[in-house]
């Protein structure tokens, strides 16, 4: 078993190129392309960020807030883009057909119909009033304010929680 390697925030120097590729200079070594992964994406968005080079983990940033402001901005912008999940503002219709759940929704990106396979697995209540939905294409959406939905729609969603 490998030990967890916490990275020294003062020794990290991230940069972002014009193509959105994030690179790192750490301990006098250059990593031209690194991946950042939130280890706890719903509970601690700005803590415990894994830094990976290809398929190997370089280490973990314990807290983004421990880094200089310019570095925080690079990481926060990158992670916001990577983990962008559209918010469902309204569910217009929920219908089950042939084992799939179809939802007509309105998101911050506009109207869309999504198809959900195995809704009992792909509709998840993360927090008391926060639900994530993964469609058949792997797209993620979130819904806040279950209590604010129309009763019929709320009951339809609650069937899968």
Coordinates of N, CA and C in Angstrom, one line a residue:
X1 N 0.8 -1.2 0.0 CA 0.0 0.0 0.0 C 0.9 1.2 0.0
X2 N 0.5 2.2 -0.9 CA 1.3 3.4 -1.0 C 0.9 4.4 0.1
X3 N 1.9 5.2 0.6 CA 1.6 6.2 1.5 C 1.0 7.4 0.8
X4 N 0.2 8.2 1.5 CA -0.4 9.4 0.9 C 0.7 10.5 0.9
X5 N 0.9 11.1 -0.3 CA 1.9 12.1 -0.5 C 1.3 13.5 -0.5
X6 N 1.3 14.2 0.6 CA 0.8 15.6 0.5 C 1.8 16.5 -0.1
X7 N 1.4 17.3 -1.1 CA 2.3 18.2 -1.8 C 2.4 19.5 -1.0
X8 N 3.6 20.1 -1.0 CA 3.9 21.4 -0.4 C 3.3 22.5 -1.2
X9 N 2.3 23.2 -0.8 CA 1.6 24.2 -1.6 C 2.6 25.3 -2.1
X10 N 3.6 25.6 -1.2 CA 4.5 26.7 -1.6 C 5.4 26.3 -2.7
X11 N 5.6 25.0 -2.9 CA 6.5 24.5 -4.0 C 5.8 24.2 -5.3
X12 N 4.5 24.4 -5.4 CA 3.8 24.1 -6.6 C 3.7 25.3 -7.4
X13 N 3.9 25.2 -8.7 CA 3.7 26.3 -9.7 C 3.0 25.8 -10.9
X14 N 1.7 26.0 -10.9 CA 0.8 25.6 -12.0 C 0.7 26.7 -13.1
X15 N 0.5 26.3 -14.3 CA 0.2 27.2 -15.4 C -0.7 26.6 -16.3
X16 N -1.4 27.4 -17.1 CA -2.4 26.9 -18.0 C -2.1 27.5 -19.4
X17 N -2.0 26.6 -20.4 CA -1.7 27.1 -21.7 C -3.0 27.5 -22.5
X18 N -2.8 28.0 -23.7 CA -3.9 28.6 -24.5 C -4.9 27.5 -24.9
X19 N -4.5 26.2 -24.8 CA -5.4 25.1 -25.1 C -6.1 24.5 -23.9
X20 N -5.9 25.1 -22.7 CA -6.5 24.6 -21.5 C -5.8 23.5 -20.8
X21 N -4.5 23.2 -21.2 CA -3.8 22.2 -20.6 C -3.0 22.7 -19.4
X22 N -3.2 22.1 -18.3 CA -2.5 22.6 -17.1 C -1.2 21.8 -16.9
X23 N -0.1 22.6 -16.6 CA 1.2 22.1 -16.4 C 1.7 22.4 -15.0
X24 N 2.7 21.8 -14.5 CA 3.2 22.0 -13.2 C 4.7 22.0 -13.2
X25 N 5.3 22.9 -12.3 CA 6.7 22.8 -12.0 C 6.7 22.6 -10.5
X26 N 7.4 21.5 -10.1 CA 7.4 21.0 -8.7 C 8.7 20.4 -8.4
X27 N 9.4 20.9 -7.4 CA 10.7 20.4 -7.0 C 11.7 20.3 -8.1
X28 N 11.8 21.4 -8.9 CA 12.7 21.6 -10.0 C 12.5 20.6 -11.1
X29 N 11.2 20.1 -11.2 CA 10.9 19.2 -12.3 C 9.6 19.7 -13.0
X30 N 9.6 19.7 -14.3 CA 8.5 20.1 -15.1 C 7.6 19.0 -15.5
X31 N 6.3 19.2 -15.3 CA 5.3 18.2 -15.8 C 4.4 18.9 -16.8
X32 N 4.6 18.7 -18.1 CA 3.9 19.5 -19.1 C 2.4 19.3 -19.2
X33 N 1.9 18.2 -18.6 CA 0.4 17.9 -18.6 C 0.1 17.1 -17.3
X34 N -0.7 17.8 -16.5 CA -1.2 17.1 -15.3 C -2.7 17.1 -15.2
X35 N -3.3 16.2 -14.5 CA -4.7 16.1 -14.3 C -5.0 16.4 -12.8
X36 N -6.0 17.1 -12.6 CA -6.5 17.4 -11.2 C -7.8 16.7 -11.0
X37 N -7.9 16.0 -9.8 CA -9.1 15.2 -9.5 C -9.5 15.6 -8.1
X38 N -10.8 16.0 -7.9 CA -11.3 16.2 -6.6 C -11.6 14.8 -6.0
X39 N -11.0 14.6 -4.8 CA -11.2 13.3 -4.2 C -12.6 13.3 -3.5
X40 N -13.1 14.4 -3.1 CA -14.4 14.5 -2.4 C -15.2 15.6 -3.1
X41 N -15.6 15.4 -4.4 CA -16.2 16.5 -5.2 C -17.5 17.1 -4.6
X42 N -18.2 16.5 -3.8 CA -19.5 17.1 -3.3 C -19.3 17.6 -1.9
X43 N -18.4 17.0 -1.1 CA -18.3 17.4 0.3 C -17.1 18.4 0.6
X44 N -16.1 18.3 -0.3 CA -14.9 19.2 0.0 C -14.3 19.6 -1.4
X45 N -15.0 20.5 -2.1 CA -14.6 20.8 -3.5 C -13.2 21.4 -3.5
X46 N -12.7 22.1 -2.5 CA -11.4 22.8 -2.5 C -10.4 22.2 -1.6
X47 N -10.6 20.9 -1.2 CA -9.7 20.2 -0.4 C -9.4 18.8 -1.0
X48 N -8.3 18.3 -0.8 CA -7.9 17.0 -1.2 C -8.0 16.8 -2.7
X49 N -7.2 17.5 -3.4 CA -7.1 17.5 -4.9 C -5.9 16.7 -5.3
X50 N -6.2 15.6 -6.0 CA -5.1 14.7 -6.4 C -4.5 15.3 -7.7
X51 N -3.2 15.3 -7.8 CA -2.4 15.7 -8.9 C -1.9 14.5 -9.6
X52 N -2.3 14.2 -10.8 CA -1.9 13.0 -11.5 C -1.1 13.4 -12.8
X53 N -0.1 12.6 -13.0 CA 0.7 12.7 -14.2 C 0.5 11.3 -14.9
X54 N -0.1 11.4 -16.1 CA -0.5 10.2 -16.8 C -1.4 9.4 -15.9
X55 N -1.0 8.2 -15.6 CA -1.9 7.4 -14.7 C -1.3 7.2 -13.3
X56 N -0.3 8.0 -13.0 CA 0.4 7.9 -11.7 C 0.1 9.2 -10.9
X57 N -0.2 9.0 -9.6 CA -0.5 10.1 -8.7 C 0.8 10.7 -8.2
X58 N 1.0 12.0 -8.4 CA 2.1 12.7 -7.9 C 2.0 13.0 -6.5
X59 N 0.7 13.4 -6.1 CA 0.4 13.7 -4.7 C -0.9 14.4 -4.6
X60 N -1.1 14.9 -3.4 CA -2.4 15.5 -3.1 C -2.2 16.9 -2.5
X61 N -3.0 17.8 -3.0 CA -3.0 19.2 -2.4 C -4.1 19.1 -1.3
X62 N -3.7 19.4 -0.1 CA -4.7 19.3 1.0 C -5.7 20.4 1.0
X63 N -5.3 21.6 0.7 CA -6.2 22.7 0.6 C -5.8 23.7 -0.4
X64 N -6.6 24.0 -1.3 CA -6.3 25.0 -2.4 C -6.1 26.4 -1.7
X65 N -6.8 26.7 -0.6 CA -6.7 27.9 0.1 C -5.3 28.2 0.7
X66 N -4.5 27.1 0.8 CA -3.1 27.3 1.3 C -2.1 27.8 0.2
X67 N -2.6 27.9 -1.0 CA -1.7 28.3 -2.1 C -1.8 29.8 -2.3
X68 N -0.8 30.3 -3.0 CA -0.9 31.8 -3.4 C -2.1 32.0 -4.2
X69 N -2.7 33.2 -4.2 CA -3.9 33.6 -4.8 C -3.9 33.3 -6.3
X70 N -2.8 33.6 -7.0 CA -2.7 33.4 -8.4 C -2.8 31.9 -8.8
X71 N -2.2 31.1 -7.9 CA -2.3 29.6 -8.1 C -3.7 29.1 -7.8
X72 N -4.4 29.7 -6.7 CA -5.7 29.3 -6.4 C -6.7 29.6 -7.6
X73 N -6.5 30.8 -8.2 CA -7.3 31.2 -9.4 C -7.2 30.1 -10.5
X74 N -5.9 29.7 -10.8 CA -5.7 28.7 -11.9 C -6.4 27.4 -11.6
X75 N -6.2 26.9 -10.3 CA -6.8 25.7 -10.0 C -8.4 25.8 -9.9
X76 N -8.9 26.8 -9.3 CA -10.3 27.0 -9.2 C -11.0 27.1 -10.6
X77 N -10.4 27.8 -11.5 CA -10.9 28.0 -12.8 C -10.9 26.6 -13.6
X78 N -9.8 25.9 -13.5 CA -9.7 24.6 -14.1 C -10.7 23.6 -13.6
X79 N -10.8 23.5 -12.2 CA -11.7 22.6 -11.6 C -13.2 23.0 -11.9
X80 N -13.5 24.2 -11.9 CA -14.9 24.7 -12.2 C -15.2 24.2 -13.6
X81 N -14.3 24.3 -14.6 CA -14.6 23.9 -15.9 C -14.7 22.4 -16.0
X82 N -13.7 21.7 -15.4 CA -13.7 20.2 -15.5 C -14.9 19.6 -14.8
X83 N -15.4 20.2 -13.7 CA -16.5 19.6 -13.0 C -17.8 20.4 -13.2
X84 N -17.9 21.0 -14.3 CA -19.2 21.8 -14.6 C -20.3 20.8 -14.7
X85 N -21.3 21.0 -13.9 CA -22.6 20.2 -13.9 C -23.7 21.2 -14.0
X86 N -24.5 21.1 -15.1 CA -25.6 22.0 -15.2 C -26.7 21.8 -14.1
X87 N -27.2 22.9 -13.6 CA -28.3 22.8 -12.6 C -29.6 22.7 -13.3
X88 N -30.4 21.7 -12.9 CA -31.8 21.6 -13.3 C -32.6 22.6 -12.6
X89 N -33.2 23.5 -13.4 CA -34.1 24.6 -12.8 C -35.5 24.1 -12.7
X90 N -35.9 23.3 -13.6 CA -37.3 22.8 -13.6 C -37.4 21.4 -14.3
X91 N -38.2 20.6 -13.8 CA -38.5 19.3 -14.4 C -39.9 19.4 -14.9
X92 N -40.0 19.3 -16.2 CA -41.3 19.5 -16.9 C -42.1 18.2 -16.9
X93 N -41.4 17.1 -17.1 CA -42.1 15.8 -17.3 C -41.2 14.7 -17.0
X94 N -41.7 13.6 -16.3 CA -41.0 12.4 -16.0 C -41.8 11.3 -16.5
X95 N -41.2 10.4 -17.3 CA -41.9 9.3 -17.9 C -41.0 8.1 -18.0
X96 N -41.6 6.9 -17.7 CA -40.8 5.7 -17.8 C -41.2 4.9 -19.0
X97 N -40.3 4.5 -19.8 CA -40.5 3.6 -21.0 C -39.5 2.6 -21.1
X98 N -39.9 1.3 -21.2 CA -39.0 0.2 -21.5 C -37.8 0.2 -20.6
X99 N -38.0 0.5 -19.3 CA -36.9 0.4 -18.3 C -36.1 1.7 -18.2
X100 N -36.3 2.7 -19.1 CA -35.6 3.9 -19.0 C -36.5 5.0 -18.5
X101 N -35.9 6.0 -17.8 CA -36.6 7.1 -17.4 C -36.3 8.3 -18.2
X102 N -37.3 9.0 -18.8 CA -37.1 10.1 -19.6 C -37.6 11.4 -18.9
X103 N -36.8 12.4 -18.9 CA -37.1 13.6 -18.2 C -37.0 14.8 -19.2
X104 N -38.0 15.6 -19.3 CA -38.0 16.9 -20.0 C -37.6 17.9 -18.9
X105 N -36.4 18.5 -19.1 CA -35.9 19.4 -18.0 C -35.6 20.8 -18.6
X106 N -35.5 21.7 -17.8 CA -35.0 23.0 -18.1 C -33.7 23.3 -17.2
X107 N -32.6 23.5 -17.9 CA -31.3 23.7 -17.1 C -30.9 25.1 -17.4
X108 N -29.8 25.5 -16.7 CA -29.2 26.8 -17.0 C -28.7 26.9 -18.4
X109 N -28.6 25.8 -19.1 CA -28.1 25.8 -20.5 C -29.3 25.7 -21.5
X110 N -30.6 25.6 -21.0 CA -31.7 25.5 -21.8 C -32.5 24.2 -21.6
X111 N -33.5 24.0 -22.5 CA -34.4 22.8 -22.4 C -33.7 21.6 -23.0
X112 N -34.0 20.5 -22.4 CA -33.4 19.2 -22.8 C -34.2 18.1 -22.4
X113 N -34.2 17.0 -23.1 CA -34.8 15.7 -22.7 C -33.6 14.8 -22.4
X114 N -33.6 14.2 -21.2 CA -32.5 13.3 -20.9 C -33.1 11.9 -20.6
X115 N -32.3 10.9 -20.9 CA -32.7 9.5 -20.7 C -31.8 8.9 -19.7
X116 N -32.4 8.2 -18.7 CA -31.6 7.7 -17.6 C -31.9 6.2 -17.6
X117 N -30.8 5.4 -17.6 CA -30.8 4.0 -17.4 C -30.6 3.7 -16.0
X118 N -31.2 2.7 -15.4 CA -31.0 2.3 -14.1 C -31.1 3.5 -13.1
X119 N -32.3 4.1 -13.1 CA -32.5 5.3 -12.3 C -32.2 5.1 -10.8
X120 N -32.4 3.9 -10.3 CA -32.1 3.7 -8.9 C -30.6 3.9 -8.6
X121 N -29.7 3.8 -9.6 CA -28.3 4.0 -9.4 C -27.9 5.4 -9.9
X122 N -28.5 5.9 -10.9 CA -28.1 7.1 -11.6 C -28.8 8.4 -11.1
X123 N -29.8 8.2 -10.2 CA -30.4 9.4 -9.5 C -30.0 9.2 -8.1
X124 N -29.1 10.1 -7.6 CA -28.6 9.9 -6.3 C -28.8 11.2 -5.4
X125 N -29.2 10.9 -4.2 CA -29.3 12.0 -3.2 C -28.0 12.1 -2.5
X126 N -27.3 13.2 -2.7 CA -25.9 13.4 -2.2 C -26.0 14.1 -0.8
X127 N -26.8 15.1 -0.7 CA -27.1 15.8 0.5 C -28.6 15.8 0.7
X128 N -29.1 16.3 1.8 CA -30.5 16.3 2.1 C -31.4 16.9 1.0
X129 N -30.9 18.0 0.4 CA -31.6 18.7 -0.7 C -30.8 18.8 -2.0
X130 N -30.0 17.9 -2.3 CA -29.1 18.0 -3.4 C -29.1 16.6 -4.1
X131 N -29.5 16.6 -5.4 CA -29.6 15.3 -6.1 C -28.8 15.4 -7.4
X132 N -28.0 14.4 -7.7 CA -27.3 14.3 -9.0 C -28.0 13.3 -9.8
X133 N -28.0 13.6 -11.1 CA -28.6 12.7 -12.1 C -27.5 12.5 -13.2
X134 N -27.3 11.2 -13.6 CA -26.4 10.9 -14.7 C -27.2 10.2 -15.8
X135 N -27.1 10.8 -17.0 CA -27.9 10.3 -18.1 C -27.1 9.1 -18.8
X136 N -27.8 8.5 -19.8 CA -27.1 7.4 -20.5 C -25.9 7.8 -21.3
X137 N -25.6 9.0 -21.5 CA -24.4 9.5 -22.2 C -23.3 9.9 -21.2
X138 N -23.6 9.7 -19.9 CA -22.6 10.0 -18.9 C -22.6 11.5 -18.5
X139 N -23.6 12.3 -19.0 CA -23.7 13.7 -18.6 C -24.3 13.8 -17.2
X140 N -23.8 14.7 -16.4 CA -24.2 14.9 -15.0 C -25.1 16.2 -14.9
X141 N -26.0 16.1 -14.1 CA -26.9 17.3 -13.8 C -27.1 17.3 -12.3
X142 N -27.5 18.4 -11.7 CA -27.9 18.4 -10.3 C -29.1 19.2 -10.1
X143 N -29.8 18.9 -9.0 CA -31.1 19.4 -8.7 C -31.0 19.8 -7.2
X144 N -31.3 21.1 -6.9 CA -31.4 21.5 -5.5 C -32.8 22.0 -5.3
X145 N -33.3 21.8 -4.0 CA -34.6 22.3 -3.7 C -35.7 21.4 -4.1
X146 N -35.6 20.1 -3.7 CA -36.6 19.1 -3.9 C -37.9 19.6 -3.4
X147 N -37.9 20.2 -2.3 CA -39.2 20.7 -1.7 C -39.9 21.7 -2.5
X148 N -39.1 22.5 -3.4 CA -39.7 23.5 -4.2 C -40.4 23.0 -5.5
X149 N -40.2 21.7 -5.8 CA -40.8 21.1 -7.0 C -42.3 20.9 -6.8
X150 N -43.0 20.9 -7.9 CA -44.4 20.6 -7.9 C -44.6 19.2 -7.3
X151 N -45.7 18.9 -6.5 CA -45.8 17.6 -5.8 C -45.7 16.4 -6.8
X152 N -46.3 16.5 -7.9 CA -46.3 15.4 -8.9 C -44.9 15.1 -9.3
X153 N -44.1 16.1 -9.6 CA -42.7 15.9 -10.1 C -41.9 15.4 -8.9
X154 N -42.1 16.0 -7.7 CA -41.3 15.6 -6.5 C -41.5 14.1 -6.3
X155 N -42.8 13.7 -6.3 CA -43.1 12.2 -6.1 C -42.4 11.4 -7.1
X156 N -42.4 11.8 -8.4 CA -41.8 11.0 -9.4 C -40.3 10.9 -9.2
X157 N -39.6 11.9 -8.7 CA -38.2 11.9 -8.5 C -37.9 11.0 -7.2
X158 N -38.7 11.2 -6.2 CA -38.5 10.4 -5.0 C -38.6 8.9 -5.1
X159 N -39.3 8.5 -6.2 CA -39.4 7.0 -6.4 C -38.0 6.4 -6.7
X160 N -37.1 7.2 -7.2 CA -35.7 6.7 -7.5 C -34.7 6.9 -6.5
X161 N -35.0 7.6 -5.4 CA -34.1 7.9 -4.4 C -34.0 6.8 -3.4

